[in-house]
PDB file of C-alpha atoms in Angstrom:
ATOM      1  CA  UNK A 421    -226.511   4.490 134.145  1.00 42.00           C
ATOM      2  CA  UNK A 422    -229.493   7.412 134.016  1.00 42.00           C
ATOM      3  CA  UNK A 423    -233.048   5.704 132.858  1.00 43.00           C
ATOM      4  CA  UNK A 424    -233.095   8.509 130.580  1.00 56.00           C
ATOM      5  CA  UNK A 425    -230.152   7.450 128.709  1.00 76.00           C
ATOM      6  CA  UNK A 426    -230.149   5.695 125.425  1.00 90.00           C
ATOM      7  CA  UNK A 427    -229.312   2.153 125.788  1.00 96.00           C
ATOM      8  CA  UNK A 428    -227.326   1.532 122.632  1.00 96.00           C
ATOM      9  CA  UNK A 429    -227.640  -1.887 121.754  1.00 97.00           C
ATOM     10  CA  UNK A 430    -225.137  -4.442 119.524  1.00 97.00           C
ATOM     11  CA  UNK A 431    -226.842  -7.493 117.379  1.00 96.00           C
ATOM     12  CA  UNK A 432    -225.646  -9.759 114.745  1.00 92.00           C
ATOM     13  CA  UNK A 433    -227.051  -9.847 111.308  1.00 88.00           C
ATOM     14  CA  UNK A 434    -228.665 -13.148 112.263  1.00 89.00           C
ATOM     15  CA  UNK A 435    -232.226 -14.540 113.385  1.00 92.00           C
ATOM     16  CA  UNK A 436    -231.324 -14.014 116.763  1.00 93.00           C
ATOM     17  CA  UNK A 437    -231.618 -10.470 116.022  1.00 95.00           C
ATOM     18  CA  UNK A 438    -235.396 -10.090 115.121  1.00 96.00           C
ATOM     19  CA  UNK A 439    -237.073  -9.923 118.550  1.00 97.00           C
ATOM     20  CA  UNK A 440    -235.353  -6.739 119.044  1.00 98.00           C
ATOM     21  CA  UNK A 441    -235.748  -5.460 115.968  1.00 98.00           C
ATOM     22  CA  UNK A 442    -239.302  -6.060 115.589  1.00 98.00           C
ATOM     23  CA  UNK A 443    -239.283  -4.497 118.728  1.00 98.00           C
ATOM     24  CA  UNK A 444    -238.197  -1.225 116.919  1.00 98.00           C
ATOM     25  CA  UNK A 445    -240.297  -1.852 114.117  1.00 97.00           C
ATOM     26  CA  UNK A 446    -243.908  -1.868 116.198  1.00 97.00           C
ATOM     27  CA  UNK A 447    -243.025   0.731 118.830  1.00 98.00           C
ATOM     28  CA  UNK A 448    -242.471  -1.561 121.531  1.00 98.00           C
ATOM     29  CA  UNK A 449    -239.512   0.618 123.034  1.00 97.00           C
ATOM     30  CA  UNK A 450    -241.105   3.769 123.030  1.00 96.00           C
ATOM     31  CA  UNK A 451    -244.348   2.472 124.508  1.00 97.00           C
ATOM     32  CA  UNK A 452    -242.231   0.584 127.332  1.00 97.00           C
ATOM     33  CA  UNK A 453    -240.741   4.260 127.526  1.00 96.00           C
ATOM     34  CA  UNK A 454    -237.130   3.123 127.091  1.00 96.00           C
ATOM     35  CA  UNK A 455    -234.517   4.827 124.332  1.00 96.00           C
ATOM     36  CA  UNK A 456    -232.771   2.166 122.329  1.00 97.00           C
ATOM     37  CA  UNK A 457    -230.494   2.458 119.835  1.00 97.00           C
ATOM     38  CA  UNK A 458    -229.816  -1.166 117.385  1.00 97.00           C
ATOM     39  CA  UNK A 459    -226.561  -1.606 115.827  1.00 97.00           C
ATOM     40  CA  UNK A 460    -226.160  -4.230 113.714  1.00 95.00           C
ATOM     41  CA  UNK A 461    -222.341  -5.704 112.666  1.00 93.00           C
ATOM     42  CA  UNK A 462    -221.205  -8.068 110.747  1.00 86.00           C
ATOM     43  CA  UNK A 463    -219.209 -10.385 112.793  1.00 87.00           C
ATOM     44  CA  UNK A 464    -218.132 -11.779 116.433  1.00 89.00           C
ATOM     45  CA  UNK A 465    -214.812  -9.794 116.498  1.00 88.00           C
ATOM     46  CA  UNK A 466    -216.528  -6.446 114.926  1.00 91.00           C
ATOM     47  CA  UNK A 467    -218.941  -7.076 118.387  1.00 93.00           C
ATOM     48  CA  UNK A 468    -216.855  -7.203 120.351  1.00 93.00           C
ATOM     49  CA  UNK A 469    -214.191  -4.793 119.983  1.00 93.00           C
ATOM     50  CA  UNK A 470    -216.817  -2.160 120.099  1.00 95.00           C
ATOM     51  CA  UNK A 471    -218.194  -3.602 123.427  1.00 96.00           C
ATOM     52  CA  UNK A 472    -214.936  -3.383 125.078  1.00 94.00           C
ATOM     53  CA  UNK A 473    -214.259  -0.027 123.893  1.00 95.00           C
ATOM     54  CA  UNK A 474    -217.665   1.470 125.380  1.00 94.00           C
ATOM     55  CA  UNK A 475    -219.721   1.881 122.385  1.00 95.00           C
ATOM     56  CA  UNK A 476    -222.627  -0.875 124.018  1.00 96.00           C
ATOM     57  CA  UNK A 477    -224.515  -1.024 126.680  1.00 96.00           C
ATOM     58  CA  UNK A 478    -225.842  -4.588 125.778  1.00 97.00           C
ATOM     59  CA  UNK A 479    -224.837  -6.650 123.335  1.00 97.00           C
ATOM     60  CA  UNK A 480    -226.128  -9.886 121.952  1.00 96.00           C
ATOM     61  CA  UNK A 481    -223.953 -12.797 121.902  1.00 94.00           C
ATOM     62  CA  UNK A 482    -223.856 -16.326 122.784  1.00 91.00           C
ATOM     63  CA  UNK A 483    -222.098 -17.877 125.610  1.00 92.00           C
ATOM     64  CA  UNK A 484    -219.027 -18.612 124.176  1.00 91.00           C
ATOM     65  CA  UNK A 485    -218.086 -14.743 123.731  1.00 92.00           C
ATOM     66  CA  UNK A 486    -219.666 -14.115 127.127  1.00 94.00           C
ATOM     67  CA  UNK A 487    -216.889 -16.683 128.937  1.00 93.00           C
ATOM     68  CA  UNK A 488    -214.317 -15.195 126.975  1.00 90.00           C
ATOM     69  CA  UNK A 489    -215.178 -11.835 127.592  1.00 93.00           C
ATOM     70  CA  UNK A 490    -215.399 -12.214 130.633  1.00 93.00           C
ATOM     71  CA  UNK A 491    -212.660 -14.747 131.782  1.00 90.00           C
ATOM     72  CA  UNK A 492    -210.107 -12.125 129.603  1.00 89.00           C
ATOM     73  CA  UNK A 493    -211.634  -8.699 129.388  1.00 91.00           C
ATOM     74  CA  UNK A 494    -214.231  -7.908 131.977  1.00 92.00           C
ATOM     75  CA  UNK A 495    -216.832  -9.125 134.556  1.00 94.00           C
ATOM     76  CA  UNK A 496    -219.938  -9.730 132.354  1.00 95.00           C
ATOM     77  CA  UNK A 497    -223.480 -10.242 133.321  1.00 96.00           C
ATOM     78  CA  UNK A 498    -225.584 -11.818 131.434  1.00 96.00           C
ATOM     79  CA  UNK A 499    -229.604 -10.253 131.417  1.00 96.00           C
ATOM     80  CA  UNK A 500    -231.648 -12.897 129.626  1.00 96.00           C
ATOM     81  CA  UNK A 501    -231.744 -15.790 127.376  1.00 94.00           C
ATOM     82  CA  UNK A 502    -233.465 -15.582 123.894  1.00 93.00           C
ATOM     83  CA  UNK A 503    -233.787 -18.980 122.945  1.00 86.00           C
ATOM     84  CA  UNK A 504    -234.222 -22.217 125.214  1.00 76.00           C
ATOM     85  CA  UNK A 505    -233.923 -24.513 122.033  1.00 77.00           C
ATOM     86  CA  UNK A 506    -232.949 -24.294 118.150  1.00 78.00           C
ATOM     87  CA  UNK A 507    -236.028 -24.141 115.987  1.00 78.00           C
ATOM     88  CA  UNK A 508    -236.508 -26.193 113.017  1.00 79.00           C
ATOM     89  CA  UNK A 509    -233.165 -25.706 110.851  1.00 77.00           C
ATOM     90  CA  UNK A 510    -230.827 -25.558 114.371  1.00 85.00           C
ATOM     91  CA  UNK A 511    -229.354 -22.680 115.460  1.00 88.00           C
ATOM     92  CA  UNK A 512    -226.343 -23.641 113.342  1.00 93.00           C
ATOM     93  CA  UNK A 513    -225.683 -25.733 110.064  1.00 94.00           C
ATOM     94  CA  UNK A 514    -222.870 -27.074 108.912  1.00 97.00           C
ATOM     95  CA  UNK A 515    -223.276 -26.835 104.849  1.00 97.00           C
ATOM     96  CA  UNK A 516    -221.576 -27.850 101.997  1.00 97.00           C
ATOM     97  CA  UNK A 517    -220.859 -25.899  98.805  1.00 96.00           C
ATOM     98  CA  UNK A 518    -222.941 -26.565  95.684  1.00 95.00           C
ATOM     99  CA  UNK A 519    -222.236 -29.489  93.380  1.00 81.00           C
ATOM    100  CA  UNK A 520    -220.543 -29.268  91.399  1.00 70.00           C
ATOM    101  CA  UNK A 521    -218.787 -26.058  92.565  1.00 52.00           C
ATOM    102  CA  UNK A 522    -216.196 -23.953  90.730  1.00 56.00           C
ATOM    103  CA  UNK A 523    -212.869 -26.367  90.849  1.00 58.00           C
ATOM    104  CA  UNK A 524    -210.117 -24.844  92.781  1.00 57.00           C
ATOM    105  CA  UNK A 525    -206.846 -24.294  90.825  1.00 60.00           C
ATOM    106  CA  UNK A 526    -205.309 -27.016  93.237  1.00 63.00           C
ATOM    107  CA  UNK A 527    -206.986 -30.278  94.362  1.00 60.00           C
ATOM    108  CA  UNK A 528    -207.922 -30.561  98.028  1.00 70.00           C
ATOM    109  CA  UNK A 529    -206.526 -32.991 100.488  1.00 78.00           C
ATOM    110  CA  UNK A 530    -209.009 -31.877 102.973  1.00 89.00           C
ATOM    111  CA  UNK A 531    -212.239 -30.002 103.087  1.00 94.00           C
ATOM    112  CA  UNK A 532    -212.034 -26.422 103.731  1.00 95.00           C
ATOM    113  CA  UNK A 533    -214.722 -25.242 106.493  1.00 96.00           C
ATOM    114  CA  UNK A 534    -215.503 -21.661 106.962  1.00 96.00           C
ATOM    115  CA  UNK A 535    -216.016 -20.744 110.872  1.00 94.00           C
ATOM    116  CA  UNK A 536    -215.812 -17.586 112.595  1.00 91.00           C
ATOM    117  CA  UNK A 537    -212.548 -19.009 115.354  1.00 88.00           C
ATOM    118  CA  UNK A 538    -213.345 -18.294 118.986  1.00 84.00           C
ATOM    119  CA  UNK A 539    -216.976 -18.376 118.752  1.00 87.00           C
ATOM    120  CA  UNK A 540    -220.239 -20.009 118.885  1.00 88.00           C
ATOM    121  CA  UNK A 541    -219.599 -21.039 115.334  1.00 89.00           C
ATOM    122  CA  UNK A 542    -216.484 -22.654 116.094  1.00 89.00           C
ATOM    123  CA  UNK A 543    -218.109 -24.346 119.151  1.00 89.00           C
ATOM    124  CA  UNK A 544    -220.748 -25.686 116.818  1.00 91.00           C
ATOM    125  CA  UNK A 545    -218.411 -26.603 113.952  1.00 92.00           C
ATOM    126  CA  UNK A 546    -216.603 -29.321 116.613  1.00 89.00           C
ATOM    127  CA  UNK A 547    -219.611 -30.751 117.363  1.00 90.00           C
ATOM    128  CA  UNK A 548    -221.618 -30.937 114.131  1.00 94.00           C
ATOM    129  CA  UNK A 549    -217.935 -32.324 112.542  1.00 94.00           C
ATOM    130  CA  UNK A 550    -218.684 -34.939 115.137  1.00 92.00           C
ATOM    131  CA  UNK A 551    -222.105 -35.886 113.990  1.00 94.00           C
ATOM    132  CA  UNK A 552    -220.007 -36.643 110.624  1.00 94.00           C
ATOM    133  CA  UNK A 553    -217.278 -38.445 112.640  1.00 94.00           C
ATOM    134  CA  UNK A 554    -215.267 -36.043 111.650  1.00 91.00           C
ATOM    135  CA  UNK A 555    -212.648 -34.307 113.561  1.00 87.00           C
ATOM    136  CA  UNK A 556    -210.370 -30.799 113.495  1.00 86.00           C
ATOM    137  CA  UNK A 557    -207.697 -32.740 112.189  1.00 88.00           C
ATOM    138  CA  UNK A 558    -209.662 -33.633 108.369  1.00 91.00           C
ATOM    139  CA  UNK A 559    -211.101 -30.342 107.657  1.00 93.00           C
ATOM    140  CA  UNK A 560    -208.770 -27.292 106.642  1.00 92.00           C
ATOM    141  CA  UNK A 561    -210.075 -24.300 108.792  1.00 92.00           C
ATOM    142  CA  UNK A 562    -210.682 -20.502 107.765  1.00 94.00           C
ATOM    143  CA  UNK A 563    -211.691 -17.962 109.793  1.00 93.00           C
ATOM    144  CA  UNK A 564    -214.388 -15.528 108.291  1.00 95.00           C
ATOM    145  CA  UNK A 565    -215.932 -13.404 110.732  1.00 91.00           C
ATOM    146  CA  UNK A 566    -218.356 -12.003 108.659  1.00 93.00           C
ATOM    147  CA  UNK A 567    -221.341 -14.236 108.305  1.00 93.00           C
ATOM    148  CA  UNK A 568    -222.476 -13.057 104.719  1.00 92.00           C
ATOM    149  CA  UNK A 569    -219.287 -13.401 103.641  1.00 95.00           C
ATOM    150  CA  UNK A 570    -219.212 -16.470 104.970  1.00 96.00           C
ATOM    151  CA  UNK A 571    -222.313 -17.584 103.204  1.00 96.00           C
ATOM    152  CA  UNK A 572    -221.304 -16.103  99.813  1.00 96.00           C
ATOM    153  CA  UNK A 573    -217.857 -17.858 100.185  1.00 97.00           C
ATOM    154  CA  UNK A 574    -219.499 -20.942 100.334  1.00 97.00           C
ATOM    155  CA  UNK A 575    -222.121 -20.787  97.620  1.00 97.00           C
ATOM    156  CA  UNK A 576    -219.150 -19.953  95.424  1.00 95.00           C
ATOM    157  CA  UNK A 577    -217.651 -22.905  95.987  1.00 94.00           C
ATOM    158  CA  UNK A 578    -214.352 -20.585  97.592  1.00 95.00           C
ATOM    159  CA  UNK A 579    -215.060 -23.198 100.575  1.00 96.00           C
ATOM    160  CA  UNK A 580    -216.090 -26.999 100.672  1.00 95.00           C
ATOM    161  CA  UNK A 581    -217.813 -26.397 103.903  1.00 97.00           C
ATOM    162  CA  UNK A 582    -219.584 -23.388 106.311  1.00 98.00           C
ATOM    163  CA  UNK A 583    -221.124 -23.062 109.933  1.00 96.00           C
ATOM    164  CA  UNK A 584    -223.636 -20.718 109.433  1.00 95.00           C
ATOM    165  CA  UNK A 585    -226.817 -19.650 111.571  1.00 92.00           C
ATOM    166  CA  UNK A 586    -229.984 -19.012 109.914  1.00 91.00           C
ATOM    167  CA  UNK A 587    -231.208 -17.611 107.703  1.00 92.00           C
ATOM    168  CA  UNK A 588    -227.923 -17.411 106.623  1.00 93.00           C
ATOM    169  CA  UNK A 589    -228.076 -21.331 106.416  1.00 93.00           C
ATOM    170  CA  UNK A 590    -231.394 -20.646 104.442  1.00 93.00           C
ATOM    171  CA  UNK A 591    -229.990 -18.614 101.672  1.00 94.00           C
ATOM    172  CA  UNK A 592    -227.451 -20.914 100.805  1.00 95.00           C
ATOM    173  CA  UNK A 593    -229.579 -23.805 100.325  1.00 95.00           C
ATOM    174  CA  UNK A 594    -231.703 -22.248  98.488  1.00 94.00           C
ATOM    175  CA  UNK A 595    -228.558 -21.203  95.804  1.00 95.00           C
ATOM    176  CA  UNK A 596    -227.949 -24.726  95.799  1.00 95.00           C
ATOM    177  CA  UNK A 597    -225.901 -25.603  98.969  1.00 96.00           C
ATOM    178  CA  UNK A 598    -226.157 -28.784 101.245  1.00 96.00           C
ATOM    179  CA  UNK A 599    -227.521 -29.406 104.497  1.00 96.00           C
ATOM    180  CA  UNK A 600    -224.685 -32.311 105.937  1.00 96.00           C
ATOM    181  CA  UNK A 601    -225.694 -31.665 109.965  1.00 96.00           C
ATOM    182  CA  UNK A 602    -227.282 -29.084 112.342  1.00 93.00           C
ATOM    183  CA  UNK A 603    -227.666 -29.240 115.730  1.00 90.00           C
ATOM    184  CA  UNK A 604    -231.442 -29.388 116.847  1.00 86.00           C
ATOM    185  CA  UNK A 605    -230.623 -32.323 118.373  1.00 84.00           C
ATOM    186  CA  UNK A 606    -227.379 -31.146 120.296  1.00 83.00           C
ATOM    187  CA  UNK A 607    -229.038 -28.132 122.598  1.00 78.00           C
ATOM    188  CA  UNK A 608    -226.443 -25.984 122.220  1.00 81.00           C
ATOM    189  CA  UNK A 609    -225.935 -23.237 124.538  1.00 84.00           C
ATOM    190  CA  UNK A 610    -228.806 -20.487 123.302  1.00 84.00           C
ATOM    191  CA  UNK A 611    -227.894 -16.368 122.330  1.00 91.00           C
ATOM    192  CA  UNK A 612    -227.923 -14.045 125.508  1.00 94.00           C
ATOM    193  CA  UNK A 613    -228.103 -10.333 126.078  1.00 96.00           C
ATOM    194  CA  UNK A 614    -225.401  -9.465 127.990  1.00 96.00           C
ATOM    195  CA  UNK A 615    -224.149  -6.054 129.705  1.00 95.00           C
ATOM    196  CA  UNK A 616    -220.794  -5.449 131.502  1.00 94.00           C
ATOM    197  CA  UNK A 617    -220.917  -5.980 135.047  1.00 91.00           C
ATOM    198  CA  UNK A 618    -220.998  -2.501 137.543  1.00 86.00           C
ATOM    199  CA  UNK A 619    -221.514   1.327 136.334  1.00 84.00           C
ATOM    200  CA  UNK A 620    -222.046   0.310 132.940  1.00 83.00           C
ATOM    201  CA  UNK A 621    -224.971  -1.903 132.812  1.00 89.00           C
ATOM    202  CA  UNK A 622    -228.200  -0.242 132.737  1.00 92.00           C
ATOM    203  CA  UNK A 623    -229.991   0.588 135.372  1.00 91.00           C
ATOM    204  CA  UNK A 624    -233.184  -1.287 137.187  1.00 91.00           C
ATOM    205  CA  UNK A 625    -235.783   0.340 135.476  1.00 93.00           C
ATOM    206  CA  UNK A 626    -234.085   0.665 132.225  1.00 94.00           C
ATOM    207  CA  UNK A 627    -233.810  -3.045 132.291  1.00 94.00           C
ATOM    208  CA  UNK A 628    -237.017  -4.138 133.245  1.00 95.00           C
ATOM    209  CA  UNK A 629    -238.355  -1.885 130.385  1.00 96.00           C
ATOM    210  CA  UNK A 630    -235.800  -3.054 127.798  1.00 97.00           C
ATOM    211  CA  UNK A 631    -236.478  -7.145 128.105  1.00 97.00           C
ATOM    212  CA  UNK A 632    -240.299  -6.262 128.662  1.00 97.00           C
ATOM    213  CA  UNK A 633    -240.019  -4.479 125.280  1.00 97.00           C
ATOM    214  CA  UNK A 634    -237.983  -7.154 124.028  1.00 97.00           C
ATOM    215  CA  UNK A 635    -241.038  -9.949 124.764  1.00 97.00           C
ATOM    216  CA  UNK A 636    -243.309  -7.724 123.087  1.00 98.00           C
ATOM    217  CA  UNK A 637    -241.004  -8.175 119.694  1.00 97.00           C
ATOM    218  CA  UNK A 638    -240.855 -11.852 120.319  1.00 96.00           C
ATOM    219  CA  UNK A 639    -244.666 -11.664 120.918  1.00 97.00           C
ATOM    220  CA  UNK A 640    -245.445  -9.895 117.775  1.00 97.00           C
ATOM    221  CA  UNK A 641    -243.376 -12.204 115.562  1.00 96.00           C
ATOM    222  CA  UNK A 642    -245.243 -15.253 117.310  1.00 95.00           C
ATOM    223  CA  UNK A 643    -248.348 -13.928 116.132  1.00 96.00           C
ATOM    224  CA  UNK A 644    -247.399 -13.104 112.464  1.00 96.00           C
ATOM    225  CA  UNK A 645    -244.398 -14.816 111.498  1.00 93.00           C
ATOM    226  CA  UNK A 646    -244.014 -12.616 108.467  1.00 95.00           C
ATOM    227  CA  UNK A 647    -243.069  -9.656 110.377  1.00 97.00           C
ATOM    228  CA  UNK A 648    -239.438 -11.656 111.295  1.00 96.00           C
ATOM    229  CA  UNK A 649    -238.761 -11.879 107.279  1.00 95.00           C
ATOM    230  CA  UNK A 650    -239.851  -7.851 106.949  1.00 96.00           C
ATOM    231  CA  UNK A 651    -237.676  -6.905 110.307  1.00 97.00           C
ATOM    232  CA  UNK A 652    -234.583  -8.585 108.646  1.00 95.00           C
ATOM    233  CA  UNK A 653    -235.218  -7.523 105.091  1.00 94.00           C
ATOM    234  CA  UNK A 654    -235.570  -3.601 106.237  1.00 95.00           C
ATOM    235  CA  UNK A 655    -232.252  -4.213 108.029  1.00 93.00           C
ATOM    236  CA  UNK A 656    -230.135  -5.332 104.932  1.00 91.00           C
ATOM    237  CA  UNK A 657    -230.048  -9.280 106.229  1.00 90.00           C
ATOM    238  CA  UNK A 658    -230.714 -11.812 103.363  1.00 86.00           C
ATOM    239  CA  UNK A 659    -233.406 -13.995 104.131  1.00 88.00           C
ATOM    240  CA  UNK A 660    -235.461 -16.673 102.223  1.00 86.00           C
ATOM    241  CA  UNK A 661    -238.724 -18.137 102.306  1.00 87.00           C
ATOM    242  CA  UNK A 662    -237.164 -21.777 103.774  1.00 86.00           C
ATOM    243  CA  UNK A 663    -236.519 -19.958 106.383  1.00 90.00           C
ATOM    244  CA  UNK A 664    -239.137 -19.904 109.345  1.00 91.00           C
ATOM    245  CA  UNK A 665    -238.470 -17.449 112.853  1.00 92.00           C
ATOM    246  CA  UNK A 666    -237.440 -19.967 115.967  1.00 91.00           C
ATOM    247  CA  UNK A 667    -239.666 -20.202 119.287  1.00 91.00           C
ATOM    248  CA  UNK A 668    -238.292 -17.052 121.036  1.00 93.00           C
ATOM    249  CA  UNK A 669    -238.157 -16.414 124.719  1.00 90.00           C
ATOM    250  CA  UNK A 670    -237.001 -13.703 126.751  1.00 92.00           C
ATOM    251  CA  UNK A 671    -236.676 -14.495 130.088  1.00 88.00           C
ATOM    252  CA  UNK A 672    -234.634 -17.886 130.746  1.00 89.00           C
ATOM    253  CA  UNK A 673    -231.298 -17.983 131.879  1.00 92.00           C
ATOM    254  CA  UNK A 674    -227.801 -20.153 130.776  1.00 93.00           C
ATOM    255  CA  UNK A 675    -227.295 -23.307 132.963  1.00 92.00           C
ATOM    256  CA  UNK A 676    -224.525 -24.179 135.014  1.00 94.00           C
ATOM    257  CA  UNK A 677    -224.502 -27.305 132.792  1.00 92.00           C
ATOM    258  CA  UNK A 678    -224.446 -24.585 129.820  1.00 91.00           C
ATOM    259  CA  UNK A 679    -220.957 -22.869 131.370  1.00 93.00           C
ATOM    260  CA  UNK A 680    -219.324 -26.165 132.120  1.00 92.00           C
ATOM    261  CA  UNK A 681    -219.804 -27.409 128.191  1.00 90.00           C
ATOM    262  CA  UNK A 682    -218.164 -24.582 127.065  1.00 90.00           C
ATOM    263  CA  UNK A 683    -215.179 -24.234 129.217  1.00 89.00           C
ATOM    264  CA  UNK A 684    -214.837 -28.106 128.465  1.00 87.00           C
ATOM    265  CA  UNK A 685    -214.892 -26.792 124.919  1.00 86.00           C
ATOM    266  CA  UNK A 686    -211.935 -24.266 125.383  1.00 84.00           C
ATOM    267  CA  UNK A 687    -210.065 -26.311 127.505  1.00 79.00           C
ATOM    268  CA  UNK A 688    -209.540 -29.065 125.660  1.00 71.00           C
ATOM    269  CA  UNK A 689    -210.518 -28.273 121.504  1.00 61.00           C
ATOM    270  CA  UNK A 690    -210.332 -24.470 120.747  1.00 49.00           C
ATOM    271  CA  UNK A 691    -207.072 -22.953 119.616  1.00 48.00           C
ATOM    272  CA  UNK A 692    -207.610 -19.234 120.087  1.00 44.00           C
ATOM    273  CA  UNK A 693    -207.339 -17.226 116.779  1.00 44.00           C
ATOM    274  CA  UNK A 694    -204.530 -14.636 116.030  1.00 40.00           C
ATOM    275  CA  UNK A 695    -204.834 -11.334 118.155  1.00 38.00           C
ATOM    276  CA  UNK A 696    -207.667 -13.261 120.591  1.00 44.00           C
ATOM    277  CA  UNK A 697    -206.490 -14.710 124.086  1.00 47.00           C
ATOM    278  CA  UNK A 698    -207.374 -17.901 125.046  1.00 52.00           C
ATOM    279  CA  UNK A 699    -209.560 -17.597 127.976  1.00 58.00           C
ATOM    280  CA  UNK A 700    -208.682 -19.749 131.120  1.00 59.00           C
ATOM    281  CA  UNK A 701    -211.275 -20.654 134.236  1.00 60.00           C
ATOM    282  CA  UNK A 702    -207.652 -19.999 136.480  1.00 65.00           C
ATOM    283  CA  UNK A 703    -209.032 -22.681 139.026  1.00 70.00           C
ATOM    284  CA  UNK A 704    -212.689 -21.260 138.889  1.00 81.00           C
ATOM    285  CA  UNK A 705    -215.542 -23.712 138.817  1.00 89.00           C
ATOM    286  CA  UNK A 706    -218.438 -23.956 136.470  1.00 91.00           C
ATOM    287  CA  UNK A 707    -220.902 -23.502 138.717  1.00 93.00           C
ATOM    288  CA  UNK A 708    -218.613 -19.884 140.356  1.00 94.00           C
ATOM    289  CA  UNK A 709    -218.384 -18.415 137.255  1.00 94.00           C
ATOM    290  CA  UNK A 710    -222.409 -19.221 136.170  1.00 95.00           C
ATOM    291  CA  UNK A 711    -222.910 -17.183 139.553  1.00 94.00           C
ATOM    292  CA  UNK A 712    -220.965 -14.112 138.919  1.00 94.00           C
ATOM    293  CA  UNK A 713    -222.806 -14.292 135.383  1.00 95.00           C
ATOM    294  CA  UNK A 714    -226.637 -14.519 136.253  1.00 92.00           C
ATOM    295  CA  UNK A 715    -226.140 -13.914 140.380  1.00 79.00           C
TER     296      UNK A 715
END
């Protein structure tokens, strides 16, 4: 890929989204003297469709996506890191519905939870059910992709229970919704930014100028916090003032230790959803596939 080409870029409307969009925001691209083009979508499958079909260069996801992508799709590399640890409300919540909430026309047997199936959400859900000593098999699970949605399903009681990042998770307790687990204390795999492997990952110097630009973002949000809220608010993301930007950090990489928790995870607990293969190692070792992922 030419240096001088725009490197068009894929986020989620989440928090993971604000060093590169504070990027934008204070000219960090331009002075690095890299082109970059932010698109923002609304959920995991929306991401990733559009990555396999060409339409970005890099794309920010966690590892989850990454291993599926690139166990079922095509050979991924992953660039950098953007978290090494949750901040103060986890990277995910798991939240339940106001009380009371709007009775549904039948009782419930089970909770319903709200994930997005196949992803980082989902990955979370398992393990923050655990914290409750829950399991799969007690919850009712829906699949809403779109993390607003997701949030607004929940505050109106359409759901018992969400997995939501922040400040998703943010907004809804501040319209009255309950914090029942998160996972500060669980280390979860953090969000990457990843690029396919070969022609079509940027080159060298486009690189090196991107994540450098990206640090500068997480650098300016470091030094005045309220610049995450204004980044996320000019981009149509609900926010609330509960809600505090994490410790970014562009630079670290996913663990082997990382890769083998999640393909324990989709081995043994994580049905894929309709229309989504179910990614398989095919004999491949953690510590293989970590390599052809970070080199």
């Amino acid at each position: 890929m030419s240096a001088a080409r725009e490197l068009r870029v894929g986020l989620m409307t989440g928090e993971k989204a604000v060093p590169l969009l504070a990027a934008a925001h204070t000219g960090a691209f331009a002075r690095r003297g890299v082109a970059v083009r932010l698109t923002l979508v609304t959920g995991a499958a929306e991401r990733d469709a559009a990555f396999l079909a060409g339409e970005f260069d890099v794309a920010l996801m966690n590892l989850v996506s990454v291993l599926r992508i690139h166990m079922t799709a095509t050979a991924m590399r992953i660039m950098t890191n953007l978290l090494d640890r949750p901040g103060e409300g986890g990277m995910f919540r798991l939240l339940a519905a106001p009380a009371p909430a709007p009775a549904p026309a039948e009782p419930r047997a089970r909770p319903v939870l709200a994930v997005s199936r196949g992803t980082i959400a989902d990955f979370s859900a398992f393990f923050l059910l655990g914290l409750l000593d829950r399991g799969w098999e007690e919850v009712t699970v829906v699949d809403i992709q779109d993390i607003t949605a997701r949030g607004r399903a929940l505050v109106e009681g359409a759901v018992d229970w969400a997995v939501l990042p922040e400040p998703a998770g943010s907004w809804c307790v501040s319209r009255g919704c309950t914090v029942l687990a998160t996972d500060r204390t669980l280390t979860p795999p953090g969000p990457t930014l990843c690029t396919a492997a070969g022609e079509r990952a940027p080159g060298a110097g486009t690189a090196t100028a991107f994540l450098a630009a990206c640090r500068d973002g997480a650098a300016a949000v470091a030094a005045a916090p309220g610049l995450a809220h204004e980044v996320l608010t000019a981009a149509g993301i609900e926010t609330d003032d509960r809600w505090s930007p994490p410790p970014y950090r562009i630079g670290g990489l996913p663990t082997v230790a990382d890769v083998a928790a999640v393909l324990e995870w989709m081995d043994s607990t994580a049905p894929g959803p309709a229309g989504r293969a179910r990614p398989t190692a095919d004999g491949r070792s953690a510590h293989d596939i970590h390599h052809a992922l970070v080199g």
